[in-house]
């Protein structure tokens, strides 16, 4: 009888251990190009993903801050705060040395949301403010309005982080744009001056071609997106709530 009880106990323990191992949520491997929105639960439409990606990419280019949205179907018992922070570290969300990454993690079946910050974000986006953001969007999550909830939460982060981490590269591009305008203005003035003097204005072709190349290079820099994940570290705090 004792042997039977021991065998049953061992089988139960084995079953519990097997389920716990199978139930762990594995963070996906880093994609070759990390986009802001990663919907593994399929709750957003393609158009909604495109709109959010566009807005978050533009924000990243302007401020260098990277906001990653991760939506999963189930946490399988994992702690959402720990998982979000671990996800951010694995994908290196945020700039290296700035550590200005933010993770918004949603679990649909668990009805849980977590917002976690990189170390550099902590002074601006505190545990209190992240909790306020979550409380604001909770009614939307209860109605399954996931897109609207994410949209509002990201805009709240934009508002709180206003004028923080302004991207220096963006300032350089803005300065370069005015350089382009100035160069074209100089070109036109010299063109009319040479025409008036009777000098062949074709001498300005080199300058004209230079301006075209400069303009194309500027446009390419504006449109290019290399993806998130540039060496950021997490552990700067955050909040988690049920909806």
Steps between C-alpha positions, in 0.01 A plus 500: 500500500781739590674428170180584309463828689862590432459421130181712480676786679793481261265501200319807634827684559620403152177626347524832686863544398424415135211746481704775662782452249266488201303798627789746518475786253813521290594847379541493122847536352599847384361565152750623240307827500304586813185702440316672787183285491524124551153344513536127575135478605355632172271759661603793277424546131778557246391863460508557877850348522619720213359814664659424837833404340506824302430714806748322728774502236454874446516553875819295522664699222407824674598405854709178469264337754381155392153380606437130436147355507489126572162323497480133600210260538605356838773552761490136619547611858793732430522830687415774245743753647788255498412377150473852354831605652665177384356555149644850487843374606499213251405725208718789628219754462625859531826673420825376645615710799166690496296187592190685384279207404141436608307171482120481500405134549141375471377149574154446355391186687649611832355851456822656625707794378849604604699810412874469570775758455866500415729645767521836323121546491444452873541869602227606256258207478460392863309206647225743597461646150500158332229388742296808411535421129384141555202613707402741225489232230354218715136575393607471135677169558190360670308580180772332287592834343868408491605737222343800669652402836850472351454823304398696810773348718769588244369857471505530880864393496572758227342768719689399816831466316459828311834672427697209650759308297471722192694318232817691408505329161155643432634849577785443255256399229294810567812714469596320178159580354564872547842455344328357195262797476792742539702321227212512254451870574870571435479296178208707368668831585822396326305371200329835441827686567687294236217537249505875549879508452474289184696212652401143415281389799579133425798546735248462780407144396741356755338696781155399375592131493650530847173640630303213345731242659482681834120513486473129418736410784293709742175336386648152531610572859149624586324190359744232616407285799759249621283351771493513880749337733819702530637385833254620764476343848191459718424498870387859551164411648144510373153376587264211438122480534209270413211620288 
